[in-house]
Coordinates of C-alpha atoms and ligand atoms in Angstrom, one line a residue:
M1 CA 187.7 -73.9 -136.9
P2 CA 189.0 -74.9 -140.3
L3 CA 188.4 -72.6 -143.2
V4 CA 184.8 -72.9 -144.4
S5 CA 183.5 -73.5 -147.9
M6 CA 182.4 -70.2 -149.5
R7 CA 179.5 -72.0 -151.0
Q8 CA 178.1 -72.8 -147.5
L9 CA 178.6 -69.2 -146.4
L10 CA 176.7 -68.0 -149.5
D11 CA 173.9 -70.6 -149.3
E12 CA 173.3 -69.6 -145.6
A13 CA 173.3 -65.9 -146.7
A14 CA 170.7 -66.7 -149.3
K15 CA 168.5 -68.5 -146.7
G16 CA 168.9 -65.5 -144.3
G17 CA 168.5 -62.9 -147.0
Y18 CA 171.7 -61.1 -146.4
G19 CA 175.0 -60.4 -148.2
V20 CA 178.6 -61.3 -147.1
G21 CA 181.4 -58.8 -147.5
A22 CA 184.6 -60.1 -149.2
F23 CA 187.5 -58.1 -148.0
N24 CA 190.9 -58.0 -149.7
V25 CA 194.1 -58.6 -147.6
N26 CA 197.8 -58.2 -148.2
D27 CA 199.2 -58.3 -144.7
M28 CA 198.7 -59.1 -141.0
E29 CA 197.1 -55.8 -139.9
Q30 CA 194.4 -56.1 -142.6
I31 CA 193.6 -59.6 -141.6
Q32 CA 193.4 -58.6 -137.9
A33 CA 191.2 -55.6 -138.7
I34 CA 188.7 -57.9 -140.5
M35 CA 188.7 -60.4 -137.6
M36 CA 188.3 -57.7 -135.0
A37 CA 185.2 -56.4 -137.0
A38 CA 183.9 -60.0 -137.5
K39 CA 184.2 -60.7 -133.8
E40 CA 182.6 -57.5 -132.7
T41 CA 179.6 -57.9 -135.1
K42 CA 179.5 -61.7 -134.9
S43 CA 179.8 -62.0 -138.7
P44 CA 180.7 -64.8 -141.0
V45 CA 183.3 -63.4 -143.4
I46 CA 185.1 -63.9 -146.7
V47 CA 188.7 -63.0 -146.8
Q48 CA 190.2 -62.7 -150.3
A49 CA 193.7 -62.3 -151.9
S50 CA 194.4 -61.2 -155.4
R51 CA 197.3 -62.5 -157.4
G52 CA 199.1 -59.3 -156.5
A53 CA 198.5 -59.8 -152.8
R54 CA 199.8 -63.4 -153.0
Q55 CA 202.9 -62.1 -154.7
F56 CA 203.4 -59.2 -152.3
A57 CA 203.0 -61.3 -149.1
E58 CA 204.5 -64.5 -150.5
D59 CA 201.8 -67.2 -150.6
L60 CA 202.7 -69.0 -147.4
Y61 CA 203.0 -66.0 -145.1
L62 CA 199.5 -64.9 -146.1
F63 CA 197.9 -68.3 -145.9
R64 CA 199.4 -69.0 -142.5
L65 CA 198.1 -65.7 -141.2
I66 CA 194.6 -66.8 -142.4
Q67 CA 195.0 -70.1 -140.7
A68 CA 195.9 -68.2 -137.5
A69 CA 192.8 -66.1 -137.9
A70 CA 190.7 -69.2 -138.1
E71 CA 192.4 -70.8 -135.1
L72 CA 192.1 -67.7 -133.0
N73 CA 188.4 -67.1 -133.9
P74 CA 186.7 -70.5 -133.8
E75 CA 183.3 -68.9 -133.5
I76 CA 183.6 -67.1 -136.9
P77 CA 183.1 -69.0 -140.2
I78 CA 185.8 -67.8 -142.5
A79 CA 186.1 -68.6 -146.2
M80 CA 189.5 -67.9 -148.0
H81 CA 189.0 -66.9 -151.6
Q82 CA 191.3 -66.3 -154.6
D83 CA 190.2 -63.0 -156.1
H84 CA 190.4 -62.7 -159.9
G85 CA 192.3 -65.9 -160.8
N86 CA 193.6 -65.4 -164.3
S87 CA 194.2 -69.0 -165.3
F88 CA 193.6 -72.6 -164.3
E89 CA 197.1 -72.7 -162.8
T90 CA 196.5 -69.8 -160.5
C91 CA 193.3 -71.3 -159.2
K92 CA 194.9 -74.7 -158.8
S93 CA 197.8 -73.3 -156.8
A94 CA 195.3 -71.5 -154.5
I95 CA 193.4 -74.8 -154.0
E96 CA 196.6 -76.7 -153.3
L97 CA 197.5 -74.1 -150.6
G98 CA 194.1 -74.6 -148.9
Y99 CA 191.9 -71.8 -150.2
T100 CA 188.3 -72.8 -149.9
S101 CA 187.1 -70.8 -152.9
V102 CA 188.5 -69.4 -156.1
M103 CA 187.4 -66.9 -158.7
M104 CA 188.2 -67.9 -162.3
D105 CA 187.9 -64.6 -164.1
G106 CA 187.7 -65.9 -167.6
S107 CA 186.1 -62.7 -168.8
L108 CA 189.7 -61.6 -169.5
K109 CA 192.5 -63.5 -171.2
E110 CA 195.4 -64.7 -169.0
D111 CA 197.1 -61.3 -169.3
G112 CA 194.3 -60.0 -167.1
K113 CA 193.7 -57.1 -169.5
T114 CA 192.3 -58.3 -172.8
P115 CA 188.6 -59.3 -172.9
S116 CA 188.3 -63.0 -173.9
T117 CA 185.6 -64.6 -176.0
F118 CA 182.5 -66.2 -174.5
E119 CA 183.7 -69.7 -175.6
E120 CA 187.2 -69.2 -174.0
N121 CA 185.6 -68.1 -170.8
V122 CA 183.3 -71.1 -170.7
E123 CA 186.1 -73.5 -171.4
V124 CA 188.6 -72.3 -168.7
T125 CA 185.9 -71.8 -166.1
R126 CA 184.4 -75.2 -166.6
K127 CA 187.9 -76.8 -166.2
V128 CA 188.3 -74.9 -162.9
V129 CA 184.9 -75.9 -161.7
E130 CA 185.6 -79.6 -162.4
Y131 CA 188.9 -79.5 -160.5
A132 CA 187.6 -77.4 -157.6
H133 CA 184.3 -79.2 -157.0
E134 CA 186.1 -82.6 -156.8
R135 CA 187.9 -81.0 -153.8
G136 CA 184.9 -79.3 -152.3
V137 CA 186.1 -75.8 -153.3
T138 CA 183.8 -73.1 -154.4
V139 CA 184.1 -71.4 -157.8
E140 CA 183.1 -67.8 -158.8
G141 CA 183.0 -67.0 -162.5
E142 CA 182.7 -63.7 -164.3
I143 CA 180.6 -62.8 -167.3
G144 CA 180.8 -59.3 -168.8
V145 CA 183.8 -57.1 -168.1
L146 CA 184.2 -54.7 -165.2
G147 CA 185.7 -51.3 -165.7
G148 CA 188.9 -49.9 -164.2
V149 CA 192.1 -51.6 -163.2
E150 CA 193.2 -52.8 -159.8
D151 CA 196.4 -54.6 -158.8
G152 CA 197.3 -54.6 -162.5
H153 CA 194.1 -56.6 -163.3
G154 CA 191.3 -55.1 -165.4
A155 CA 190.4 -54.0 -168.9
G156 CA 190.3 -50.3 -168.0
G157 CA 187.4 -48.2 -169.4
T158 CA 184.3 -47.0 -167.6
G159 CA 182.5 -50.2 -166.8
L160 CA 179.7 -49.5 -169.2
E161 CA 181.4 -51.1 -172.2
H162 CA 180.7 -54.7 -171.5
I163 CA 177.5 -54.9 -169.4
T164 CA 176.5 -58.6 -168.7
D165 CA 173.9 -59.9 -171.1
P166 CA 171.3 -61.9 -169.1
D167 CA 171.0 -64.6 -171.8
Q168 CA 174.7 -65.1 -171.8
A169 CA 174.7 -65.3 -168.0
V170 CA 172.2 -68.1 -168.1
E171 CA 174.1 -70.0 -170.8
F172 CA 177.3 -69.5 -168.9
A173 CA 175.8 -70.8 -165.6
E174 CA 174.4 -73.8 -167.4
R175 CA 177.6 -74.7 -169.2
T176 CA 180.0 -74.1 -166.3
G177 CA 178.1 -74.9 -163.1
V178 CA 179.7 -72.1 -161.1
D179 CA 178.6 -71.5 -157.6
A180 CA 178.8 -67.7 -157.8
L181 CA 178.8 -65.3 -160.7
A182 CA 180.3 -61.8 -160.9
I183 CA 178.4 -59.7 -163.3
A184 CA 179.2 -56.3 -164.9
I185 CA 176.5 -53.8 -164.1
G186 CA 178.6 -50.6 -164.6
T187 CA 180.9 -50.8 -161.6
S188 CA 184.7 -50.4 -161.8
H189 CA 187.6 -51.4 -159.8
G190 CA 189.8 -48.8 -158.0
A191 CA 188.9 -45.5 -156.3
Y192 CA 187.7 -43.7 -159.5
K193 CA 184.5 -45.4 -160.2
F194 CA 182.1 -42.6 -161.1
N195 CA 182.6 -38.8 -161.7
K196 CA 179.2 -38.1 -160.2
K197 CA 176.8 -39.8 -157.8
P198 CA 175.8 -42.9 -159.8
D199 CA 172.2 -43.2 -161.0
G200 CA 170.3 -45.6 -163.3
S201 CA 172.2 -44.4 -166.3
V202 CA 175.5 -45.8 -165.0
L203 CA 174.5 -48.5 -162.5
K204 CA 172.4 -51.2 -164.2
M205 CA 170.5 -52.6 -161.3
D206 CA 167.7 -53.7 -163.7
V207 CA 170.2 -56.1 -165.4
L208 CA 171.1 -57.5 -162.0
I209 CA 167.5 -58.1 -161.1
A210 CA 166.8 -59.7 -164.5
I211 CA 169.7 -62.1 -164.1
H212 CA 168.7 -63.1 -160.6
K213 CA 165.2 -63.9 -161.7
R214 CA 166.6 -66.3 -164.3
L215 CA 169.4 -67.7 -162.1
P216 CA 167.9 -67.9 -158.6
H217 CA 170.3 -70.6 -157.4
T218 CA 173.6 -68.9 -158.6
H219 CA 174.9 -66.4 -156.0
L220 CA 175.6 -63.0 -157.6
V221 CA 178.7 -61.1 -156.8
M222 CA 179.2 -57.4 -156.9
H223 CA 182.8 -56.3 -157.7
G224 CA 184.2 -52.8 -157.5
S225 CA 181.6 -52.1 -154.7
S226 CA 183.4 -49.8 -152.4
S227 CA 181.3 -46.8 -151.5
V228 CA 184.4 -44.5 -151.5
P229 CA 182.8 -42.3 -148.8
K230 CA 183.7 -38.6 -148.9
E231 CA 184.7 -38.7 -145.2
L232 CA 187.5 -41.1 -146.0
Q233 CA 188.6 -39.2 -149.0
D234 CA 188.6 -36.0 -147.0
I235 CA 190.9 -37.4 -144.2
V236 CA 193.5 -38.5 -146.9
N237 CA 193.4 -35.1 -148.5
Q238 CA 193.3 -33.1 -145.2
Y239 CA 196.7 -34.6 -144.3
G240 CA 198.5 -34.1 -147.5
G241 CA 197.0 -36.5 -149.9
N242 CA 195.8 -35.6 -153.3
L243 CA 192.7 -37.6 -154.3
K244 CA 190.5 -36.2 -157.0
P245 CA 186.8 -36.1 -156.2
T246 CA 185.1 -39.5 -156.9
W247 CA 182.0 -41.5 -156.2
G248 CA 181.6 -45.2 -155.4
V249 CA 178.7 -47.5 -155.2
P250 CA 176.1 -46.1 -152.7
V251 CA 175.3 -48.6 -149.9
E252 CA 171.6 -48.4 -150.7
E253 CA 172.3 -49.7 -154.2
I254 CA 174.3 -52.6 -152.7
Q255 CA 171.4 -53.3 -150.4
L256 CA 169.0 -53.3 -153.3
G257 CA 171.3 -55.8 -154.9
I258 CA 171.2 -58.0 -151.8
R259 CA 167.4 -58.0 -151.9
N260 CA 167.9 -59.4 -155.5
G261 CA 170.4 -62.2 -155.2
V262 CA 173.7 -60.5 -154.4
R263 CA 175.4 -62.6 -151.8
K264 CA 179.1 -61.6 -152.1
I265 CA 180.2 -57.9 -152.1
N266 CA 183.8 -57.1 -152.8
V267 CA 185.3 -54.2 -150.8
D268 CA 188.9 -53.1 -151.0
T269 CA 189.2 -49.4 -151.9
D270 CA 187.3 -48.2 -148.8
N271 CA 189.8 -50.1 -146.5
R272 CA 192.8 -48.8 -148.4
L273 CA 191.5 -45.2 -148.0
A274 CA 190.8 -45.8 -144.2
I275 CA 194.3 -47.1 -143.7
T276 CA 196.1 -44.4 -145.7
G277 CA 194.1 -41.6 -144.0
A278 CA 194.9 -42.9 -140.5
I279 CA 198.6 -43.2 -141.3
R280 CA 198.8 -39.7 -143.0
K281 CA 197.1 -38.3 -139.9
V282 CA 199.8 -39.7 -137.6
F283 CA 202.6 -38.5 -139.8
A284 CA 201.1 -35.0 -140.2
E285 CA 200.2 -34.5 -136.5
T286 CA 203.2 -36.2 -134.9
P287 CA 206.1 -36.0 -137.3
E288 CA 208.5 -37.0 -134.5
K289 CA 207.1 -40.6 -134.4
F290 CA 208.9 -43.4 -136.1
D291 CA 207.7 -46.6 -134.5
P292 CA 205.6 -48.4 -137.2
R293 CA 203.2 -49.5 -134.5
D294 CA 202.3 -45.8 -133.8
Y295 CA 200.7 -45.6 -137.2
L296 CA 199.8 -49.2 -138.0
K297 CA 197.7 -49.5 -134.9
P298 CA 195.4 -46.5 -135.8
A299 CA 195.4 -47.8 -139.4
R300 CA 194.2 -51.2 -138.3
E301 CA 191.5 -49.6 -136.1
A302 CA 190.4 -47.3 -139.0
M303 CA 190.0 -50.3 -141.3
K304 CA 188.2 -52.3 -138.6
K305 CA 185.6 -49.5 -138.3
V306 CA 184.9 -49.5 -142.0
V307 CA 184.6 -53.3 -142.2
A308 CA 182.3 -53.5 -139.1
L309 CA 180.1 -50.9 -140.7
R310 CA 179.9 -52.8 -144.0
M311 CA 179.1 -56.0 -142.1
T312 CA 176.2 -54.3 -140.5
Q313 CA 175.0 -52.7 -143.7
F314 CA 175.3 -56.0 -145.7
G315 CA 173.3 -57.8 -143.0
Q316 CA 175.9 -60.5 -142.2
A317 CA 176.2 -59.1 -138.7
G318 CA 174.9 -61.5 -136.0
H319 CA 174.9 -64.6 -138.3
A320 CA 178.2 -66.1 -137.3
G321 CA 176.6 -68.7 -135.0
D322 CA 173.6 -69.6 -137.2
Y323 CA 175.0 -72.8 -138.6
K324 CA 177.6 -75.5 -138.2
P325 CA 180.3 -75.3 -140.8
M326 CA 180.6 -78.5 -142.9
A327 CA 183.9 -80.1 -143.7
I328 CA 185.2 -79.5 -147.2
T329 CA 185.0 -83.2 -147.9
E330 CA 181.3 -83.2 -147.1
I331 CA 180.9 -80.3 -149.6
A332 CA 182.7 -82.3 -152.2
K333 CA 180.2 -85.1 -151.7
G334 CA 177.4 -82.6 -152.3
Y335 CA 178.9 -81.7 -155.7
A336 CA 179.5 -85.3 -156.6
N337 CA 175.9 -86.4 -155.8
G338 CA 174.3 -83.4 -157.5
S339 CA 172.7 -81.9 -154.4
L340 CA 174.8 -78.7 -154.8
D341 CA 174.2 -78.4 -158.6
T342 CA 173.3 -74.8 -159.5
R343 CA 172.8 -75.2 -163.2
P344 CA 169.4 -73.8 -164.2
S345 CA 168.4 -77.1 -165.8
M346 CA 169.3 -79.1 -162.7
A347 CA 168.7 -76.8 -159.7
A348 CA 165.0 -76.5 -160.5
R349 CA 164.3 -80.2 -159.6
Ligands
ZN401 ZN1 187.0 -57.6 -158.8

């Protein structure tokens, strides 16, 4: 099966009332882990690569691996997404490679660190939407600024400094026509999200609910949404790691988000922890081993377990066969004739 439009995956998820995990990849084992989990749970899935991942793996290696995943798993709808594109050029290069979705993160300037102005964000995002939609490619924008830094991308801080303003979110959706919107509700990238179990004072679910009410046709995206479970932290630390205690986003909060318009949930840290824990365990217990397969195989298995669990928790499990993926060219026609228009003034027709 060719790679599928992320928009179609998210529209179907909205119909079915579930969320779709978007899992970051850098290498073959991570892609295989995701596909093993998707196959086992019969889940449609979003695979995503950051700029750092594209650089690390060299674009073409990574993209060919995704194509192999699609070819080997014809029953699984897979969307390939550029995570946190920092400029029009980054998004364009992903689209030229064959990605079916891009994120234009115009909440930050091109350096990926400095918060931009609202007008700058609208301008660059609208330009990406125009280019992408002509080609049937989905666009995710971001309004408000997330906390933390991951892969060199992020403004730092706690995540509470630039919470999304619902009025701005509506104006942004209207002026850009994005398919999906990442909003800042207090979450942060990386492992160190919260220094205690997050509650209403740090996780602004009320803001998310308010935005969904006003933008029912724009799919909401939760970033920095690893749960950072203690069990995974413990395995890393038990075998010589040194992680400080930290809390992620509880799965119940994500599920509350899914009941209120969240369709894409980004998960990276949990998988990183699972992989590292599994590798450390092999190194600690069998120091005589030196064949990379001896630790990459358990690492892949550990990541698969986490991904399969999230697929079940997000509700995407069992939905792989619900619909027939449309060709990207068909999706492009939908953008051209207005039937896929999400702008609040248009989508209400
Ligand atoms: Zn992110």
